[in-house]
Amino acid sequence: SHLVFRNLVVDETAGQLHEGPNQGYGVRIEGSTDVLLDSCEAYRCGRHHFAAINSTEFVGRHLHAAYVQPKTPGDNSAYVSYADAGAPVAACTSEWDDISSIHMDNGTGGQYVMFVSHGDHQGLITLKNLTATTKLSFMSAPVIVKGGTLRETASIENWGTGILIDGVTLLDSSAIDQWSSHGTIQNCVAHLTPTGGGPTGFGTAILCREKAKQNVIRFNTLVTGTFSCLALGGTDSATKWYGNIMLAAGATVAKPSGQLTAADVSLADYNFYNPSASFAGKSQADWKVMGFDAHSLSGDPKFVDA
């Protein structure tokens, strides 16, 4: 505990098969308190490039990961925060600031994830200023994602209640994939040039899945091309969206399973749409008749550069 590591480079750490699927870490901080890992790089690792395991008050800053040992048993991620009953405290905290990963090809035509979190004793995880080209998967809560950029087919996949995603930039075909409830997505900017259905398969910038309830989407600027700005994958989701600029060539808000109902939308107002905006097949006029977006406007925002 109470250690600082700076300017380390680790390369080629694939574990031997007889060591089992959990070997081959690049840097593994375990059973520790108050460790700073600063300005380090990891390449061609087997299991994880950087890991905080059963550790609290961990900070990883200015970290870069690239390349993966292909077909790693037990899969791989560039970064992981994990804590179970062996942790030093009931809720371990970790902060990751200015982290990135590239070339996460898994050797079978797909890609490993950039970041994964899980474990019953994992507490607050904070990520700042990340750069991702593949998926981040959060299976613990709470999580704060502050700033950073999603590129290519990257996504933030959230399973934990109450995530905050604040000020993230979405480019290319990236997306936010919300599986859980009571999250807030705010101050994000999306300028998408979509390919296929994107990482969610739903062709949207923000997806609220079937069991995602009472999420708040506010103060975002979403320019999504042929993608929808928002898609509601379930029913009775009670989603709120307000104060957004939402510009889509197709459906602005989509519901793949059918028509939007009052139970799907807890609040929609004070937004700005393009004139052709549609809401699960409804025009803006019909949408307003349902009692939504009474104070919202539409037109051309005259962006110099979206």
Short mmCIF file of C-alpha atoms in Angstrom, two decimals, residues 4-306:
data_model
loop_
_atom_site.label_atom_id
_atom_site.label_comp_id
_atom_site.label_asym_id
_atom_site.label_seq_id
_atom_site.Cartn_x
_atom_site.Cartn_y
_atom_site.Cartn_z
CA VAL A 4 3.71 5.12 -6.69
CA PHE A 5 4.81 3.49 -9.95
CA ARG A 6 5.74 5.70 -12.92
CA ASN A 7 6.96 5.28 -16.50
CA LEU A 8 6.78 1.50 -16.63
CA VAL A 9 6.48 -0.43 -19.90
CA VAL A 10 5.38 -4.08 -19.93
CA ASP A 11 5.30 -6.25 -23.05
CA GLU A 12 4.36 -9.85 -23.89
CA THR A 13 2.90 -11.23 -20.68
CA ALA A 14 0.77 -14.10 -21.98
CA GLY A 15 0.44 -16.83 -19.36
CA GLN A 16 1.40 -20.42 -20.01
CA LEU A 17 -1.59 -22.70 -20.58
CA HIS A 18 -0.74 -24.82 -17.52
CA GLU A 19 -1.07 -21.67 -15.36
CA GLY A 20 -4.78 -21.46 -16.17
CA PRO A 21 -6.90 -18.79 -17.87
CA ASN A 22 -6.34 -16.05 -15.27
CA GLN A 23 -2.64 -15.50 -15.94
CA GLY A 24 -0.86 -13.07 -18.22
CA TYR A 25 -1.57 -9.71 -16.56
CA GLY A 26 0.50 -6.70 -17.56
CA VAL A 27 0.25 -4.77 -14.27
CA ARG A 28 -1.81 -6.26 -11.44
CA ILE A 29 -2.40 -4.26 -8.23
CA GLU A 30 -3.95 -6.63 -5.67
CA GLY A 31 -4.90 -6.41 -2.00
CA SER A 32 -3.62 -2.84 -1.85
CA THR A 33 -4.64 0.59 -0.58
CA ASP A 34 -3.60 3.94 -2.08
CA VAL A 35 -1.54 2.93 -5.10
CA LEU A 36 -0.86 5.32 -7.99
CA LEU A 37 0.09 3.96 -11.42
CA ASP A 38 1.20 6.88 -13.60
CA SER A 39 2.30 7.19 -17.24
CA CYS A 40 2.64 3.48 -17.98
CA GLU A 41 2.17 1.32 -21.09
CA ALA A 42 1.25 -2.32 -21.61
CA TYR A 43 1.40 -4.33 -24.84
CA ARG A 44 0.51 -7.86 -25.96
CA CYS A 45 -0.86 -9.01 -22.63
CA GLY A 46 -2.77 -12.21 -22.03
CA ARG A 47 -5.54 -11.64 -19.47
CA HIS A 48 -5.60 -7.91 -18.61
CA HIS A 49 -3.18 -5.10 -19.37
CA PHE A 50 -3.93 -3.09 -16.20
CA ALA A 51 -5.87 -4.46 -13.22
CA ALA A 52 -7.03 -3.22 -9.81
CA ILE A 53 -8.00 -6.43 -7.96
CA ASN A 54 -9.33 -6.27 -4.39
CA SER A 55 -7.71 -2.86 -4.03
CA THR A 56 -9.07 0.47 -2.88
CA GLU A 57 -8.07 4.10 -3.43
CA PHE A 58 -6.35 2.97 -6.60
CA VAL A 59 -5.52 5.63 -9.22
CA GLY A 60 -4.40 4.80 -12.76
CA ARG A 61 -3.37 7.91 -14.71
CA HIS A 62 -2.05 8.36 -18.27
CA LEU A 63 -2.15 4.67 -19.18
CA HIS A 64 -2.05 3.14 -22.66
CA ALA A 65 -2.73 -0.42 -23.73
CA ALA A 66 -2.37 -2.00 -27.17
CA TYR A 67 -2.53 -5.43 -28.77
CA VAL A 68 -3.78 -8.60 -27.14
CA GLN A 69 -2.56 -12.16 -27.09
CA PRO A 70 -5.16 -13.76 -29.41
CA LYS A 71 -7.65 -16.42 -28.29
CA THR A 72 -6.79 -15.93 -24.63
CA PRO A 73 -8.58 -18.49 -22.40
CA GLY A 74 -11.08 -16.68 -20.21
CA ASP A 75 -11.13 -13.60 -22.47
CA ASN A 76 -9.31 -10.32 -22.02
CA SER A 77 -9.82 -6.66 -21.27
CA ALA A 78 -7.30 -3.85 -21.33
CA TYR A 79 -8.47 -2.56 -17.92
CA VAL A 80 -10.37 -4.12 -15.02
CA SER A 81 -11.62 -3.11 -11.57
CA TYR A 82 -12.70 -6.12 -9.52
CA ALA A 83 -13.38 -6.69 -5.82
CA ASP A 84 -14.84 -9.64 -3.90
CA ALA A 85 -14.94 -10.79 -0.27
CA GLY A 86 -11.13 -10.73 -0.17
CA ALA A 87 -11.07 -6.93 -0.56
CA PRO A 88 -9.58 -4.74 2.21
CA VAL A 89 -12.82 -2.71 2.51
CA ALA A 90 -16.51 -3.34 1.79
CA ALA A 91 -16.55 -1.05 -1.25
CA CYS A 92 -13.28 -0.58 -3.13
CA THR A 93 -12.77 2.66 -5.06
CA SER A 94 -10.74 3.11 -8.23
CA GLU A 95 -10.08 6.08 -10.50
CA TRP A 96 -8.83 5.83 -14.07
CA ASP A 97 -7.78 9.11 -15.71
CA ASP A 98 -6.62 9.50 -19.34
CA ILE A 99 -6.61 5.84 -20.34
CA SER A 100 -6.71 4.41 -23.85
CA SER A 101 -6.48 1.16 -25.76
CA ILE A 102 -6.17 0.16 -29.43
CA HIS A 103 -5.79 -3.05 -31.42
CA MET A 104 -7.97 -5.23 -29.19
CA ASP A 105 -8.52 -7.90 -31.87
CA ASN A 106 -9.28 -11.25 -30.25
CA GLY A 107 -7.99 -13.49 -33.02
CA THR A 108 -11.39 -14.82 -34.06
CA GLY A 109 -12.65 -11.81 -35.98
CA GLY A 110 -13.96 -9.84 -33.00
CA GLN A 111 -12.51 -7.58 -30.33
CA TYR A 112 -12.00 -7.81 -26.58
CA VAL A 113 -13.44 -5.07 -24.38
CA MET A 114 -11.43 -2.09 -23.20
CA PHE A 115 -12.71 -2.00 -19.61
CA VAL A 116 -14.72 -4.29 -17.35
CA SER A 117 -15.83 -3.88 -13.74
CA HIS A 118 -17.45 -6.48 -11.49
CA GLY A 119 -17.48 -7.94 -8.00
CA ASP A 120 -19.75 -7.62 -4.95
CA HIS A 121 -17.26 -5.43 -3.09
CA GLN A 122 -16.53 -3.01 -5.91
CA GLY A 123 -17.41 0.57 -4.95
CA LEU A 124 -17.23 3.82 -6.89
CA ILE A 125 -15.34 3.69 -10.17
CA THR A 126 -14.48 7.01 -11.82
CA LEU A 127 -13.21 7.23 -15.39
CA LYS A 128 -12.01 10.54 -16.79
CA ASN A 129 -10.90 11.46 -20.31
CA LEU A 130 -10.85 7.93 -21.72
CA THR A 131 -10.27 7.11 -25.39
CA ALA A 132 -12.01 3.90 -26.46
CA THR A 133 -12.33 2.02 -29.75
CA THR A 134 -14.06 -1.02 -28.21
CA LYS A 135 -16.68 -1.66 -25.53
CA LEU A 136 -16.53 -0.72 -21.85
CA SER A 137 -18.72 -2.99 -19.70
CA PHE A 138 -19.70 -1.95 -16.16
CA MET A 139 -21.25 -4.73 -14.08
CA SER A 140 -20.90 -2.87 -10.79
CA ALA A 141 -22.21 0.39 -9.37
CA PRO A 142 -21.77 3.27 -8.88
CA VAL A 143 -19.80 4.44 -11.92
CA ILE A 144 -18.95 7.96 -13.14
CA VAL A 145 -17.65 8.48 -16.69
CA LYS A 146 -16.46 12.07 -17.08
CA GLY A 147 -15.24 13.27 -20.47
CA GLY A 148 -13.43 11.31 -23.13
CA THR A 149 -14.12 9.96 -26.61
CA LEU A 150 -15.74 6.83 -28.06
CA ARG A 151 -14.51 6.00 -31.58
CA GLU A 152 -15.17 3.36 -34.22
CA THR A 153 -17.69 0.89 -32.72
CA ALA A 154 -16.94 1.63 -29.05
CA SER A 155 -19.77 1.61 -26.54
CA ILE A 156 -20.39 2.15 -22.86
CA GLU A 157 -22.41 -0.87 -21.73
CA ASN A 158 -23.84 -0.36 -18.27
CA TRP A 159 -25.47 -2.99 -16.04
CA GLY A 160 -25.21 -1.15 -12.72
CA THR A 161 -27.85 1.15 -11.26
CA GLY A 162 -27.24 4.88 -11.20
CA ILE A 163 -24.40 5.41 -13.67
CA LEU A 164 -23.44 9.00 -14.57
CA ILE A 165 -22.08 9.59 -18.08
CA ASP A 166 -21.06 13.24 -18.39
CA GLY A 167 -19.43 15.08 -21.27
CA VAL A 168 -18.43 12.13 -23.46
CA THR A 169 -17.93 12.58 -27.23
CA LEU A 170 -19.33 9.88 -29.54
CA LEU A 171 -17.85 9.56 -33.03
CA ASP A 172 -18.08 7.11 -35.96
CA SER A 173 -20.60 4.37 -35.02
CA SER A 174 -20.21 4.46 -31.23
CA ALA A 175 -23.07 4.33 -28.71
CA ILE A 176 -24.19 4.31 -25.09
CA ASP A 177 -25.91 1.02 -24.19
CA GLN A 178 -27.98 1.29 -21.01
CA TRP A 179 -29.17 -2.02 -19.51
CA SER A 180 -29.96 -0.66 -16.06
CA SER A 181 -32.06 2.00 -14.36
CA HIS A 182 -31.75 5.42 -12.72
CA GLY A 183 -28.80 6.50 -14.84
CA THR A 184 -28.01 10.00 -16.10
CA ILE A 185 -26.49 10.77 -19.51
CA GLN A 186 -25.69 14.46 -19.82
CA ASN A 187 -23.56 17.03 -21.66
CA CYS A 188 -22.51 14.51 -24.31
CA VAL A 189 -21.86 15.30 -27.97
CA ALA A 190 -22.49 12.75 -30.72
CA HIS A 191 -21.51 13.31 -34.34
CA LEU A 192 -22.06 9.89 -35.86
CA THR A 193 -21.37 8.52 -39.33
CA PRO A 194 -23.11 5.18 -38.83
CA THR A 195 -22.11 1.80 -40.19
CA GLY A 196 -24.67 -0.99 -39.90
CA GLY A 197 -26.53 -1.11 -36.61
CA GLY A 198 -23.56 0.04 -34.58
CA PRO A 199 -22.32 -1.77 -31.46
CA THR A 200 -25.84 -2.24 -30.03
CA GLY A 201 -27.38 -3.55 -33.25
CA PHE A 202 -30.23 -1.04 -32.81
CA GLY A 203 -28.72 1.78 -34.89
CA THR A 204 -28.89 4.48 -32.23
CA ALA A 205 -26.65 6.82 -30.23
CA ILE A 206 -28.31 6.01 -26.88
CA LEU A 207 -30.16 2.76 -26.22
CA CYS A 208 -32.25 2.05 -23.13
CA ARG A 209 -32.75 -1.72 -23.03
CA GLU A 210 -35.84 -3.64 -21.95
CA LYS A 211 -35.25 -3.44 -18.20
CA ALA A 212 -33.75 0.08 -18.19
CA LYS A 213 -36.16 2.28 -16.24
CA GLN A 214 -36.25 5.94 -15.18
CA ASN A 215 -33.08 7.04 -16.95
CA VAL A 216 -32.45 10.76 -17.55
CA ILE A 217 -31.00 12.09 -20.82
CA ARG A 218 -30.32 15.81 -20.72
CA PHE A 219 -28.26 18.66 -22.21
CA ASN A 220 -26.79 16.49 -24.99
CA THR A 221 -26.14 17.44 -28.62
CA LEU A 222 -26.83 14.39 -30.80
CA VAL A 223 -26.28 14.56 -34.57
CA THR A 224 -26.72 10.97 -35.63
CA GLY A 225 -27.11 10.66 -39.41
CA THR A 226 -29.22 7.61 -40.20
CA PHE A 227 -29.07 6.44 -36.56
CA SER A 228 -31.80 7.46 -34.13
CA CYS A 229 -30.74 9.75 -31.32
CA LEU A 230 -32.48 7.62 -28.70
CA ALA A 231 -34.06 4.16 -28.77
CA LEU A 232 -36.26 2.63 -26.09
CA GLY A 233 -35.97 -1.13 -26.27
CA GLY A 234 -38.57 -2.03 -23.65
CA THR A 235 -41.93 -0.90 -22.33
CA ASP A 236 -43.00 1.32 -19.43
CA SER A 237 -39.47 2.69 -19.16
CA ALA A 238 -40.48 6.13 -17.76
CA THR A 239 -37.50 7.73 -19.53
CA LYS A 240 -36.87 11.47 -19.21
CA TRP A 241 -35.18 13.59 -21.88
CA TYR A 242 -34.97 17.37 -21.83
CA GLY A 243 -32.72 20.22 -22.88
CA ASN A 244 -31.20 18.24 -25.76
CA ILE A 245 -30.46 19.05 -29.39
CA MET A 246 -31.47 15.90 -31.30
CA LEU A 247 -30.95 15.82 -35.08
CA ALA A 248 -31.47 12.61 -37.03
CA ALA A 249 -32.10 11.89 -40.70
CA GLY A 250 -34.49 9.08 -39.74
CA ALA A 251 -36.39 8.47 -36.52
CA THR A 252 -35.30 10.85 -33.78
CA VAL A 253 -36.64 8.58 -31.05
CA ALA A 254 -37.20 4.93 -31.93
CA LYS A 255 -39.02 2.09 -30.23
CA PRO A 256 -38.23 -1.16 -32.02
CA SER A 257 -41.04 -3.02 -30.26
CA GLY A 258 -43.86 -0.68 -31.38
CA GLN A 259 -45.44 2.68 -30.55
CA LEU A 260 -44.36 4.96 -27.75
CA THR A 261 -46.87 5.26 -24.91
CA ALA A 262 -47.22 7.61 -21.96
CA ALA A 263 -45.69 4.92 -19.73
CA ASP A 264 -42.51 4.97 -21.81
CA VAL A 265 -41.88 8.68 -21.28
CA SER A 266 -41.85 10.33 -17.89
CA LEU A 267 -40.83 13.71 -19.38
CA ALA A 268 -39.88 15.05 -22.82
CA ASP A 269 -39.58 18.82 -23.10
CA TYR A 270 -37.36 21.84 -23.87
CA ASN A 271 -35.60 19.96 -26.67
CA PHE A 272 -34.60 21.11 -30.16
CA TYR A 273 -35.33 18.85 -33.15
CA ASN A 274 -34.95 19.00 -36.90
CA PRO A 275 -38.24 19.74 -38.74
CA SER A 276 -38.63 16.14 -39.94
CA ALA A 277 -38.20 14.64 -36.47
CA SER A 278 -40.31 11.57 -35.72
CA PHE A 279 -41.05 9.61 -32.59
CA ALA A 280 -41.58 5.89 -33.21
CA GLY A 281 -43.47 6.78 -36.38
CA LYS A 282 -45.32 9.80 -34.98
CA SER A 283 -44.78 13.28 -36.39
CA GLN A 284 -43.90 16.15 -34.08
CA ALA A 285 -47.46 17.44 -34.29
CA ASP A 286 -48.95 14.09 -33.26
CA TRP A 287 -46.28 13.74 -30.58
CA LYS A 288 -47.19 17.08 -29.03
CA VAL A 289 -50.86 16.10 -29.02
CA MET A 290 -49.86 13.33 -26.62
CA GLY A 291 -48.66 16.04 -24.21
CA PHE A 292 -44.91 15.82 -24.82
CA ASP A 293 -42.38 18.50 -25.86
CA ALA A 294 -44.81 21.37 -25.35
CA HIS A 295 -41.95 23.88 -25.06
CA SER A 296 -39.62 22.26 -27.59
CA LEU A 297 -38.53 23.86 -30.86
CA SER A 298 -37.46 22.65 -34.27
CA GLY A 299 -35.45 24.07 -37.13
CA ASP A 300 -31.85 24.38 -38.30
CA PRO A 301 -29.36 25.04 -35.48
CA LYS A 302 -26.87 26.34 -38.10
CA PHE A 303 -23.90 24.47 -36.76
CA VAL A 304 -20.65 25.53 -38.37
CA ASP A 305 -19.36 22.02 -37.63
CA ALA A 306 -21.57 19.46 -35.94
#
